[in-house]
PDB file of C-alpha atoms in Angstrom:
ATOM      1  CA  ARG D 198       0.000   0.000   0.000  1.00  0.00           C
ATOM      2  CA  LEU D 199       1.034   3.513  -0.693  1.00  0.00           C
ATOM      3  CA  PRO D 200       0.106   6.273   1.717  1.00  0.00           C
ATOM      4  CA  VAL D 201      -2.032   8.965   0.194  1.00  0.00           C
ATOM      5  CA  ARG D 202      -1.558  12.533   1.359  1.00  0.00           C
ATOM      6  CA  VAL D 203      -4.115  15.171   0.612  1.00  0.00           C
ATOM      7  CA  GLU D 204      -4.087  18.809   1.558  1.00  0.00           C
ATOM      8  CA  LEU D 205      -7.515  20.221   2.252  1.00  0.00           C
ATOM      9  CA  GLN D 206      -8.535  23.843   2.068  1.00  0.00           C
ATOM     10  CA  GLY D 207     -10.846  25.551   4.515  1.00  0.00           C
ATOM     11  CA  LEU D 208     -14.446  26.306   3.619  1.00  0.00           C
ATOM     12  CA  THR D 209     -15.041  29.631   1.905  1.00  0.00           C
ATOM     13  CA  GLU D 210     -17.921  32.054   2.422  1.00  0.00           C
ATOM     14  CA  GLU D 211     -19.590  30.612  -0.667  1.00  0.00           C
ATOM     15  CA  ASP D 212     -19.274  27.072   0.681  1.00  0.00           C
ATOM     16  CA  LEU D 213     -20.793  28.083   4.016  1.00  0.00           C
ATOM     17  CA  TYR D 214     -23.630  29.906   2.219  1.00  0.00           C
ATOM     18  CA  LYS D 215     -24.399  26.761   0.209  1.00  0.00           C
ATOM     19  CA  ILE D 216     -24.367  24.656   3.370  1.00  0.00           C
ATOM     20  CA  MET D 217     -26.957  26.985   4.913  1.00  0.00           C
ATOM     21  CA  THR D 218     -29.256  27.145   1.893  1.00  0.00           C
ATOM     22  CA  GLU D 219     -29.028  24.039  -0.311  1.00  0.00           C
ATOM     23  CA  PRO D 220     -29.686  20.977   1.881  1.00  0.00           C
ATOM     24  CA  VAL D 221     -33.335  20.121   2.462  1.00  0.00           C
ATOM     25  CA  ALA D 222     -32.922  20.087   6.261  1.00  0.00           C
ATOM     26  CA  ASN D 223     -30.410  22.906   6.569  1.00  0.00           C
ATOM     27  CA  VAL D 224     -29.571  24.731   9.796  1.00  0.00           C
ATOM     28  CA  LEU D 225     -31.705  27.775   8.984  1.00  0.00           C
ATOM     29  CA  LYS D 226     -34.807  25.702   8.196  1.00  0.00           C
ATOM     30  CA  GLN D 227     -34.318  23.892  11.483  1.00  0.00           C
ATOM     31  CA  GLN D 228     -34.333  27.216  13.333  1.00  0.00           C
ATOM     32  CA  VAL D 229     -37.417  28.398  11.432  1.00  0.00           C
ATOM     33  CA  GLU D 230     -39.291  25.225  12.360  1.00  0.00           C
ATOM     34  CA  LEU D 231     -38.129  25.377  15.967  1.00  0.00           C
ATOM     35  CA  ILE D 232     -39.458  28.929  16.399  1.00  0.00           C
ATOM     36  CA  ALA D 233     -42.656  27.963  14.526  1.00  0.00           C
ATOM     37  CA  THR D 234     -43.515  25.623  17.413  1.00  0.00           C
ATOM     38  CA  GLU D 235     -44.122  28.804  19.448  1.00  0.00           C
ATOM     39  CA  GLY D 236     -46.436  30.169  16.750  1.00  0.00           C
ATOM     40  CA  VAL D 237     -43.888  32.753  15.590  1.00  0.00           C
ATOM     41  CA  THR D 238     -42.738  33.130  11.981  1.00  0.00           C
ATOM     42  CA  LEU D 239     -38.975  33.460  11.487  1.00  0.00           C
ATOM     43  CA  THR D 240     -37.449  34.737   8.247  1.00  0.00           C
ATOM     44  CA  PHE D 241     -33.787  35.144   7.283  1.00  0.00           C
ATOM     45  CA  GLU D 242     -33.005  37.831   4.706  1.00  0.00           C
ATOM     46  CA  ASN D 243     -30.478  36.844   2.056  1.00  0.00           C
ATOM     47  CA  ASP D 244     -28.090  39.613   3.183  1.00  0.00           C
ATOM     48  CA  ALA D 245     -28.229  38.174   6.700  1.00  0.00           C
ATOM     49  CA  ILE D 246     -27.341  34.697   5.429  1.00  0.00           C
ATOM     50  CA  LEU D 247     -24.411  36.116   3.477  1.00  0.00           C
ATOM     51  CA  GLU D 248     -23.245  37.979   6.589  1.00  0.00           C
ATOM     52  CA  ILE D 249     -23.488  34.813   8.695  1.00  0.00           C
ATOM     53  CA  ALA D 250     -21.337  32.996   6.125  1.00  0.00           C
ATOM     54  CA  ARG D 251     -18.815  35.866   6.078  1.00  0.00           C
ATOM     55  CA  ILE D 252     -18.490  35.992   9.851  1.00  0.00           C
ATOM     56  CA  ALA D 253     -18.256  32.196  10.186  1.00  0.00           C
ATOM     57  CA  ALA D 254     -15.484  32.101   7.561  1.00  0.00           C
ATOM     58  CA  GLN D 255     -13.667  34.939   9.297  1.00  0.00           C
ATOM     59  CA  MET D 256     -13.917  33.213  12.679  1.00  0.00           C
ATOM     60  CA  ASN D 257     -12.621  29.992  11.140  1.00  0.00           C
ATOM     61  CA  LYS D 258      -9.584  31.896   9.847  1.00  0.00           C
ATOM     62  CA  THR D 259      -8.829  33.830  13.034  1.00  0.00           C
ATOM     63  CA  VAL D 260      -9.669  31.431  15.863  1.00  0.00           C
ATOM     64  CA  GLU D 261      -9.727  27.777  14.910  1.00  0.00           C
ATOM     65  CA  ASN D 262     -10.892  26.241  11.671  1.00  0.00           C
ATOM     66  CA  ILE D 263     -13.700  23.886  12.673  1.00  0.00           C
ATOM     67  CA  GLY D 264     -15.386  24.014   9.281  1.00  0.00           C
ATOM     68  CA  ALA D 265     -19.158  23.993   8.957  1.00  0.00           C
ATOM     69  CA  ARG D 266     -19.572  23.359  12.693  1.00  0.00           C
ATOM     70  CA  ARG D 267     -18.821  27.066  13.095  1.00  0.00           C
ATOM     71  CA  LEU D 268     -22.247  27.775  11.592  1.00  0.00           C
ATOM     72  CA  HIS D 269     -23.938  26.165  14.597  1.00  0.00           C
ATOM     73  CA  THR D 270     -22.002  28.434  16.960  1.00  0.00           C
ATOM     74  CA  VAL D 271     -22.755  31.579  14.966  1.00  0.00           C
ATOM     75  CA  ILE D 272     -26.457  30.822  14.477  1.00  0.00           C
ATOM     76  CA  GLU D 273     -26.806  29.870  18.133  1.00  0.00           C
ATOM     77  CA  ARG D 274     -25.538  33.319  19.161  1.00  0.00           C
ATOM     78  CA  ILE D 275     -28.032  34.992  16.848  1.00  0.00           C
ATOM     79  CA  MET D 276     -30.965  32.840  17.905  1.00  0.00           C
ATOM     80  CA  GLU D 277     -30.345  32.749  21.661  1.00  0.00           C
ATOM     81  CA  GLU D 278     -32.318  35.889  22.531  1.00  0.00           C
ATOM     82  CA  ILE D 279     -34.909  35.311  19.806  1.00  0.00           C
ATOM     83  CA  SER D 280     -35.772  31.823  21.046  1.00  0.00           C
ATOM     84  CA  PHE D 281     -36.191  32.972  24.653  1.00  0.00           C
ATOM     85  CA  ASN D 282     -38.384  35.899  23.596  1.00  0.00           C
ATOM     86  CA  ALA D 283     -40.463  33.735  21.268  1.00  0.00           C
ATOM     87  CA  ALA D 284     -41.352  31.419  24.115  1.00  0.00           C
ATOM     88  CA  GLU D 285     -42.317  34.087  26.644  1.00  0.00           C
ATOM     89  CA  GLU D 286     -42.919  37.540  25.200  1.00  0.00           C
ATOM     90  CA  MET D 287     -44.140  37.136  21.631  1.00  0.00           C
ATOM     91  CA  LYS D 288     -47.697  36.506  20.604  1.00  0.00           C
ATOM     92  CA  GLU D 289     -48.732  33.785  18.249  1.00  0.00           C
ATOM     93  CA  GLY D 290     -48.630  34.991  14.651  1.00  0.00           C
ATOM     94  CA  GLU D 291     -45.806  37.513  15.134  1.00  0.00           C
ATOM     95  CA  GLU D 292     -42.992  37.622  12.607  1.00  0.00           C
ATOM     96  CA  ILE D 293     -39.274  37.971  13.251  1.00  0.00           C
ATOM     97  CA  ILE D 294     -36.997  38.993  10.393  1.00  0.00           C
ATOM     98  CA  VAL D 295     -33.287  38.352  10.817  1.00  0.00           C
ATOM     99  CA  THR D 296     -31.469  41.154   9.002  1.00  0.00           C
ATOM    100  CA  LYS D 297     -27.821  41.841   8.287  1.00  0.00           C
ATOM    101  CA  ALA D 298     -27.849  44.560  10.970  1.00  0.00           C
ATOM    102  CA  LEU D 299     -29.178  42.102  13.564  1.00  0.00           C
ATOM    103  CA  VAL D 300     -26.489  39.569  12.667  1.00  0.00           C
ATOM    104  CA  GLN D 301     -23.765  42.208  12.997  1.00  0.00           C
ATOM    105  CA  GLU D 302     -25.181  43.418  16.305  1.00  0.00           C
ATOM    106  CA  ARG D 303     -25.306  39.937  17.858  1.00  0.00           C
ATOM    107  CA  LEU D 304     -21.902  38.841  16.553  1.00  0.00           C
ATOM    108  CA  SER D 305     -19.830  42.020  16.884  1.00  0.00           C
ATOM    109  CA  ASP D 306     -18.614  41.058  20.360  1.00  0.00           C
ATOM    110  CA  ALA D 307     -17.787  37.520  19.203  1.00  0.00           C
ATOM    111  CA  LEU D 308     -15.396  38.860  16.575  1.00  0.00           C
ATOM    112  CA  VAL D 309     -13.664  41.146  19.085  1.00  0.00           C
ATOM    113  CA  ALA D 310     -13.425  38.338  21.639  1.00  0.00           C
ATOM    114  CA  SER D 311     -12.051  35.953  19.010  1.00  0.00           C
ATOM    115  CA  ASP D 312      -9.356  38.448  18.063  1.00  0.00           C
ATOM    116  CA  LEU D 313      -8.295  38.756  21.691  1.00  0.00           C
ATOM    117  CA  SER D 314      -8.386  34.994  22.321  1.00  0.00           C
ATOM    118  CA  ARG D 315      -5.395  34.519  20.012  1.00  0.00           C
ATOM    119  CA  PHE D 316      -3.196  36.487  22.385  1.00  0.00           C
ATOM    120  CA  ILE D 317      -4.199  34.860  25.684  1.00  0.00           C
ATOM    121  CA  LEU D 318      -1.858  32.105  26.762  1.00  0.00           C
TER     122      LEU D 318
END
């Protein structure tokens, strides 16, 4: 047998965008259905999805490259407050729209913290 060596490249923003939009049971659809159990409609704008992919790719480059698993971390930070509010404060039939501005607001501290984490021993 001959050993086979392969060098892999990290996922790009485009790859992460495809992972969030193309599969039938993608991460975003799972979140939409989860919030729908509370009677609340959740919608992700395309700009927001692109921003999620950009931030996940950037975090993979600066902190640790964990591939598509980074999407779970990023989406969890965005959805944390929304899911708590949907259960307690929102009325059935309300709609939540995740925008690019909301994504940036929820993840701005994560990017700063990730930059600092490289320098802590």
